[in-house]
XYZ file of C-alpha atoms in Angstrom:
378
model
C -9.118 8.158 -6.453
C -9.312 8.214 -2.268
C -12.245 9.403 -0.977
C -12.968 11.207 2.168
C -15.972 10.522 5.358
C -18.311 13.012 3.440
C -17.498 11.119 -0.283
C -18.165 7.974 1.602
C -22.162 8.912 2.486
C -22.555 9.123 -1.438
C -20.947 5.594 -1.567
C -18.244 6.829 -3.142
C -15.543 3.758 -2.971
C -11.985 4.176 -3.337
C -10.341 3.531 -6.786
C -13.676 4.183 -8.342
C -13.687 6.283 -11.651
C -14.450 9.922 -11.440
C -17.410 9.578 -13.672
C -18.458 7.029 -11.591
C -17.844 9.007 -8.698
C -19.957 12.034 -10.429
C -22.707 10.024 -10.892
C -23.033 9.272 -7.371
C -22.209 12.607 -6.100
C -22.745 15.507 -9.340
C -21.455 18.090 -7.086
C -18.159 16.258 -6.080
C -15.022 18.041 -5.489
C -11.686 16.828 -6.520
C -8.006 17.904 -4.556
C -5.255 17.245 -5.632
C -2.749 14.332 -3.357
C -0.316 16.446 -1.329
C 2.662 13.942 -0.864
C 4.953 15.853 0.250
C 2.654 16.432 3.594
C 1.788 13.506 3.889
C 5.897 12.796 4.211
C 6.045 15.352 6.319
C 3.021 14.665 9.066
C 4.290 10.625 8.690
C 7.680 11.281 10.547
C 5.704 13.551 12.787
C 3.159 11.174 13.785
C 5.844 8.147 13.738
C 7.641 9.970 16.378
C 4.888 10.419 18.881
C 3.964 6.935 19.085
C 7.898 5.878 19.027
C 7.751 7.890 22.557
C 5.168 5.166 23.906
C 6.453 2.151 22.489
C 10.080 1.273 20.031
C 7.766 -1.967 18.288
C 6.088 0.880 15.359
C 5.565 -0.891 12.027
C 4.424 1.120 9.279
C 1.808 0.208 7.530
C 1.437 2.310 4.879
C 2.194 6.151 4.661
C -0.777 7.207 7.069
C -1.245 3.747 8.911
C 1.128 2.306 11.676
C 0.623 -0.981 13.738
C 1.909 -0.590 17.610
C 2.507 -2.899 20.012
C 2.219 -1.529 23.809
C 2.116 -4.882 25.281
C 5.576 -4.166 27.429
C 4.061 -0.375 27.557
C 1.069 -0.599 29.491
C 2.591 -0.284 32.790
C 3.978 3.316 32.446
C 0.991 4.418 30.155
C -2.371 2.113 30.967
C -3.935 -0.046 29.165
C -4.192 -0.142 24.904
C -7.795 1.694 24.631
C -6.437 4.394 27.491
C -2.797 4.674 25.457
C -4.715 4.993 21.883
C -6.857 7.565 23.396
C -3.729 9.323 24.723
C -2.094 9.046 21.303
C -5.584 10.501 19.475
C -5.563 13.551 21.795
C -1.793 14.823 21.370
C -1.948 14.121 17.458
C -5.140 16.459 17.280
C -3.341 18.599 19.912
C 0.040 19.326 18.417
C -0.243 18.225 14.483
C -4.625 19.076 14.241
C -5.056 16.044 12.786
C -7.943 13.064 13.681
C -6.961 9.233 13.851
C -9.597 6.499 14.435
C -7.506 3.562 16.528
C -8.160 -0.099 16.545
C -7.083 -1.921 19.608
C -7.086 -5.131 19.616
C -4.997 -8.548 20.171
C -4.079 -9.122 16.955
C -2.981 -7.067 13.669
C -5.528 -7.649 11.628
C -8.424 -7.066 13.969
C -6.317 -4.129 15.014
C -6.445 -2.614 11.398
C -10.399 -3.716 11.056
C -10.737 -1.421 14.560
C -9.317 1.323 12.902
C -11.597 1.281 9.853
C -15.007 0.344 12.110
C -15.635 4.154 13.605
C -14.189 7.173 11.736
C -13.646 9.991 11.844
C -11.858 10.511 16.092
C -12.429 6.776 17.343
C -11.217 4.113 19.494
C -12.453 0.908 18.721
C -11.504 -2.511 20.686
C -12.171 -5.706 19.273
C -10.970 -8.365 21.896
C -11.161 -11.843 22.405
C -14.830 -11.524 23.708
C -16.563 -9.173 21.656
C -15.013 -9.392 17.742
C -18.017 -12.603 16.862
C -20.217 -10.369 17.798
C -19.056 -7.158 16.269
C -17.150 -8.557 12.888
C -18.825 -11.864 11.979
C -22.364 -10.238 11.251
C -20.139 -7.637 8.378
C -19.906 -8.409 5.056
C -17.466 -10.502 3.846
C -16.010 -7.740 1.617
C -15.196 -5.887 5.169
C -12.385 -8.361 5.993
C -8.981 -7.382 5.597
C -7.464 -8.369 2.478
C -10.692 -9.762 0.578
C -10.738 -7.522 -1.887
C -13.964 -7.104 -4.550
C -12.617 -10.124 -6.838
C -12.479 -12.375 -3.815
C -15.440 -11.313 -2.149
C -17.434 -12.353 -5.189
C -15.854 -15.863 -5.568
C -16.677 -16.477 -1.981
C -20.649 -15.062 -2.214
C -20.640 -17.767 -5.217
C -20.177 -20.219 -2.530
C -22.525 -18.969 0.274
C -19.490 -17.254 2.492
C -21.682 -13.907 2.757
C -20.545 -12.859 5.999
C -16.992 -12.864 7.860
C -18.152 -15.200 10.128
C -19.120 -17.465 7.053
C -15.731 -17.247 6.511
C -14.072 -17.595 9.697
C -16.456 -21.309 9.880
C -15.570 -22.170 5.914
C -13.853 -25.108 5.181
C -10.649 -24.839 5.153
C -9.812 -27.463 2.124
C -12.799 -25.675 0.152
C -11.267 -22.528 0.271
C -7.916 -23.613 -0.618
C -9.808 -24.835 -4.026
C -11.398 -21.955 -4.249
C -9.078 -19.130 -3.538
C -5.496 -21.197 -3.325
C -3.246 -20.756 -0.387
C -4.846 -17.734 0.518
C -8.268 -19.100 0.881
C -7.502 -20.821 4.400
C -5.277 -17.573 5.548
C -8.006 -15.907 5.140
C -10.058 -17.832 7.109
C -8.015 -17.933 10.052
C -8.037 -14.378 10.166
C -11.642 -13.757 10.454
C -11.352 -16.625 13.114
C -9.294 -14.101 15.187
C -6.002 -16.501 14.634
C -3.284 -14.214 13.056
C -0.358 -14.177 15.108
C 2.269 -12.207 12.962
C 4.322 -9.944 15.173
C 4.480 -6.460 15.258
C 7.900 -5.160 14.016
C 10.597 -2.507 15.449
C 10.474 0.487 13.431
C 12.325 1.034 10.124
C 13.701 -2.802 10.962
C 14.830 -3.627 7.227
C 14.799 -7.303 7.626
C 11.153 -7.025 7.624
C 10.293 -4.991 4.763
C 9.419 -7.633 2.130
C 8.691 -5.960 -1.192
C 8.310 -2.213 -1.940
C 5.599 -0.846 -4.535
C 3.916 1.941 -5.710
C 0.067 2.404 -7.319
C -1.876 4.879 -8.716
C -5.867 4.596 -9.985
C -5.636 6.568 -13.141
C -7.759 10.311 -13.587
C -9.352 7.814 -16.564
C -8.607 4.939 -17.709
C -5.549 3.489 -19.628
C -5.827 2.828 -23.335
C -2.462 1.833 -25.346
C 0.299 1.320 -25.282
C 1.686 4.918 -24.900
C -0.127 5.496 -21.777
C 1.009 2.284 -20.139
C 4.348 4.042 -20.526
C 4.026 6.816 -19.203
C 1.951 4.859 -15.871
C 5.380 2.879 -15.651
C 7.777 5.070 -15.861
C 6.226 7.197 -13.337
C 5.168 4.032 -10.806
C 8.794 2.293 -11.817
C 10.485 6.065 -10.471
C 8.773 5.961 -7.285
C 9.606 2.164 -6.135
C 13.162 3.043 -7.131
C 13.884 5.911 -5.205
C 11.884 4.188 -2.111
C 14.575 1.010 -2.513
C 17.304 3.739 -2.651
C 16.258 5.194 0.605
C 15.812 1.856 2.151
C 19.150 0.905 0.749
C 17.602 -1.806 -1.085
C 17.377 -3.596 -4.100
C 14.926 -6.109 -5.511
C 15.502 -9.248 -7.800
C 12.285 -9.739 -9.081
C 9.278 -7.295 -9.905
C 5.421 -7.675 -10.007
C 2.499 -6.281 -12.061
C -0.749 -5.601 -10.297
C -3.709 -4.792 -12.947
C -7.252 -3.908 -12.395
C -9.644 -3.157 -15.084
C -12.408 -1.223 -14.666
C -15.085 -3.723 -13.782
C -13.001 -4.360 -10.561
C -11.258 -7.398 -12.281
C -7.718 -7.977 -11.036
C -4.757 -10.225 -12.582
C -1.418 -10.369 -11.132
C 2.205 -11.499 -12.740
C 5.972 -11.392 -11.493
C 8.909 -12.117 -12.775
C 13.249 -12.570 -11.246
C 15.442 -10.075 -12.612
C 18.574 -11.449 -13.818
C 20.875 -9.090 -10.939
C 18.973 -6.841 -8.332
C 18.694 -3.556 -9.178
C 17.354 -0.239 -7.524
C 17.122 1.688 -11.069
C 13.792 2.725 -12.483
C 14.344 2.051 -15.986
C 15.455 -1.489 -15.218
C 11.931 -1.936 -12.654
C 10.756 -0.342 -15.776
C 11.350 -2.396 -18.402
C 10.860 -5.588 -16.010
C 7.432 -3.956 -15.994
C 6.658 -3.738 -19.323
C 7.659 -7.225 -20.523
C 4.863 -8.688 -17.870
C 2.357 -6.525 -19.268
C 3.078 -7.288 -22.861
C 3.001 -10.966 -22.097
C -0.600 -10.609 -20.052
C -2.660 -7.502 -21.573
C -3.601 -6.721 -24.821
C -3.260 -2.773 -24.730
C -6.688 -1.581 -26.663
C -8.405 -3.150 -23.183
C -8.330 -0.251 -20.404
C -6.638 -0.280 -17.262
C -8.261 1.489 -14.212
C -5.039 0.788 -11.898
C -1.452 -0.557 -11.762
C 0.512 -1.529 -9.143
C 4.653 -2.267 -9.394
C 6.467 -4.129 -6.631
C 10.006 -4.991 -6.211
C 9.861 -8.347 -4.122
C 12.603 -10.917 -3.143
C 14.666 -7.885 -1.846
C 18.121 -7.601 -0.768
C 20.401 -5.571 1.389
C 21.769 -2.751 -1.634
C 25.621 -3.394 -0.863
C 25.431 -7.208 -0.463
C 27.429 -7.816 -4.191
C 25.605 -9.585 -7.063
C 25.503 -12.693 -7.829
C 25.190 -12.919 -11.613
C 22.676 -15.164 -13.692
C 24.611 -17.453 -16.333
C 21.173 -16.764 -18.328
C 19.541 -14.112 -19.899
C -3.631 -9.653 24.787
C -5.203 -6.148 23.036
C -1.510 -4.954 23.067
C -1.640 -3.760 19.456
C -2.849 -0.273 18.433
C -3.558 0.357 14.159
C -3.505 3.823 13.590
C -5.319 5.490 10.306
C -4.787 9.099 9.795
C -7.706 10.711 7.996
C -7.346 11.938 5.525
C 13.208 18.253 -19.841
C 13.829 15.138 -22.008
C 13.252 11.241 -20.818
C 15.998 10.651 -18.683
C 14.750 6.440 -18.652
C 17.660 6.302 -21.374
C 19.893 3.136 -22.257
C 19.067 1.068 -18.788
C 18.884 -2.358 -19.994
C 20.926 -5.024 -18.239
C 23.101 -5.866 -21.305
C 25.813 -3.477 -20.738
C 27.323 -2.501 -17.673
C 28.390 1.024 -18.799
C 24.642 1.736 -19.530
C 24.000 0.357 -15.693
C 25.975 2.777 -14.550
C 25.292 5.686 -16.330
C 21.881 4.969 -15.575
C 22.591 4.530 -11.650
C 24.489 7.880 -11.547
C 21.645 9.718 -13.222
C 19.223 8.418 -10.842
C 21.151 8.891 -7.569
C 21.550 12.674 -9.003
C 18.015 12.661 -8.937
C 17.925 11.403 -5.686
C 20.228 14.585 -4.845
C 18.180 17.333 -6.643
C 14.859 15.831 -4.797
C 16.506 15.758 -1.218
C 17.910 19.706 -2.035
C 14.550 21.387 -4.311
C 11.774 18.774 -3.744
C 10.275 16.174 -5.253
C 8.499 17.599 -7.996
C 11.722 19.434 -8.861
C 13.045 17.189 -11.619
C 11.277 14.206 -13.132
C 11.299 12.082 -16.590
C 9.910 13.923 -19.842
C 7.399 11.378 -20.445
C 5.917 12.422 -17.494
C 5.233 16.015 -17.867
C 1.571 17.311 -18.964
C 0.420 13.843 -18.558
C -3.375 13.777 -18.195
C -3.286 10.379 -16.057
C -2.693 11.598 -12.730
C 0.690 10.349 -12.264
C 2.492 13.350 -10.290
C 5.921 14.827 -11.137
């Protein structure tokens, strides 16, 4: 579940149950997601910041990163460009962003989350100590509630705690990650900002829902994949992509999260094969009578979608973040143990592909899927 600015003033937090959602807020009221919209208004809004700068990265399906850095001489400077961009999207789509501007791309994101709903917020070299080290440390980018709590174990309460941590404690504490993470809050990410829909840069495309309630069995699971598995398909299709190894994001409903991935013995782009990858990580990590509050499937390690196979022998504030406010189970015989069954399965799914493009999304899906009481859409 997402939550909207009024949700939030109950505390409502996304990916929270509904009954925990109720108890905050009895009179809540729940919409359904409108995807297709939100398709539509993200080429839209894409297209209006393409005509300020060509260096759009999407971030997700209503948050882009922009670099104006070679822009600000025919439009002004970031905060004056991101106010620009916040008055023509509310002019021509009615919609609100709140913008972070900032020299870097994850202060630029934090800007875009500090003030909401209509804001411009600029965190620069000067003035982020003193606006993002006092937060929480659960308020940085990428600590998520799992991570937070291993770092208030420790004493790093604060994002300037973290930014100051030592950087060989946190790598026993939180791995790799741990002194990424620190360098962030420091203000010392330096990842570029890419062209838009540049392919070479897309690294791994998923899909995740947080359930209507939560998980329990194996049937259930099921249905969750094959729905999630559909959706990172037909994204790698449009991409042209395909991925050679798969990963399993679960979080149970006490916020706990555990991660697995696996190489695929070709790259595929076919939902039962993403599928079935799936499955076999969950079987070996989960024992099905515990519920699930949330999955997540990636396809990582991609590749371009014609390269050919290659078959295993074994089985300066010049960056703007946007964040717009808010019949019968086709999954057949898809293994990879027969090739005829590979491409069966690829010519059912590309026909899907077809009937989407022509009627709409929702206009053919997998049997499992229909009447669900999950949340997982057709």
């Amino acid at each position: 579940m997402a939550k909207n600015e009024p949700a939030k003033k109950f505390g409502i937090k996304t990916a929270e149950t509904i009954w925990q959602a109720r108890k905050k807020c009895p009179d809540l009221v729940l919409l359904p997601a409108h995807h297709e919209k939100y398709n539509h208004y993200y080429h839209l809004i894409n297209d209006i910041y393409q005509q300020y700068t060509d260096m759009v990265e999407p971030f997700s399906v209503d948050e882009s990163w922009l670099d104006v850095t070679g822009s600000q001489k025919l439009f002004g400077t970031g905060p004056q460009i991101a106010d620009e961009i916040r008055r023509r999207v509310k002019e021509e789509l009615g919609l609100t962003l709140s913008v972070g501007v900032s020299f870097n791309k994850i202060f630029a994101k934090m800007g875009s989350n500090y003030k909401k709903p209509d804001a411009t917020t600029v965190i620069s070299r000067d003035n982020f100590r003193g606006l993002l080290w006092p937060l929480p440390v659960e308020e940085m980018f990428f600590v998520g509630f799992a991570t937070a709590e291993r770092l208030k174990s420790v004493g790093i309460n604060t994002i300037g705690d973290l930014a100051k941590a030592d950087g060989e404690a946190l790598l026993g504490l939180l791995g790799k990650q741990g002194p990424v993470l620190s360098d962030y809050a420091a203000g010392l990410d330096e990842s570029p900002v890419a062209l838009f829909n540049y392919k070479s840069q897309i690294k791994s495309v998923g899909h995740g829902s947080t359930f209507k309630r939560d998980l329990l069995g194996k049937e259930d699971v099921t249905t969750a994949l094959v729905g999630l598995s559909d959706r990172v398909a037909a994204r790698l299709r449009r991409y042209q992509l395909k991925c050679s190894g798969v990963k399993v994001d679960i979080r149970d409903p006490s916020f706990n999260d555990i991660s697995r991935q696996k190489q695929l013995n070709r790259p595929t782009d076919l939902a039962g094969e993403i599928k079935k990858a799936a499955m076999e990580l969950i079987e070996g990590l989960w024992y099905f009578e515990n519920p699930i509050r949330q999955i997540t499937i990636t396809g990582i390690n991609l590749t371009n979608g014609d390269e050919g196979e290659q078959l295993s022998l074994f089985d300066d504030q010049g960056i703007i973040q946007t964040d717009l406010l808010e019949s019968g189970n086709l999954e057949g015989n898809t293994g990879f143990g027969s090739s005829d069954s590979h491409i069966k399965a690829e010519a059912v799914e590309r026909a899907m592909d077809d009937i989407r493009a022509k009627f709409g999304k929702s206009s053919i899906t997998y049997g499992q899927i229909l009447g669900n009481d999950i949340g997982i859409d057709i």
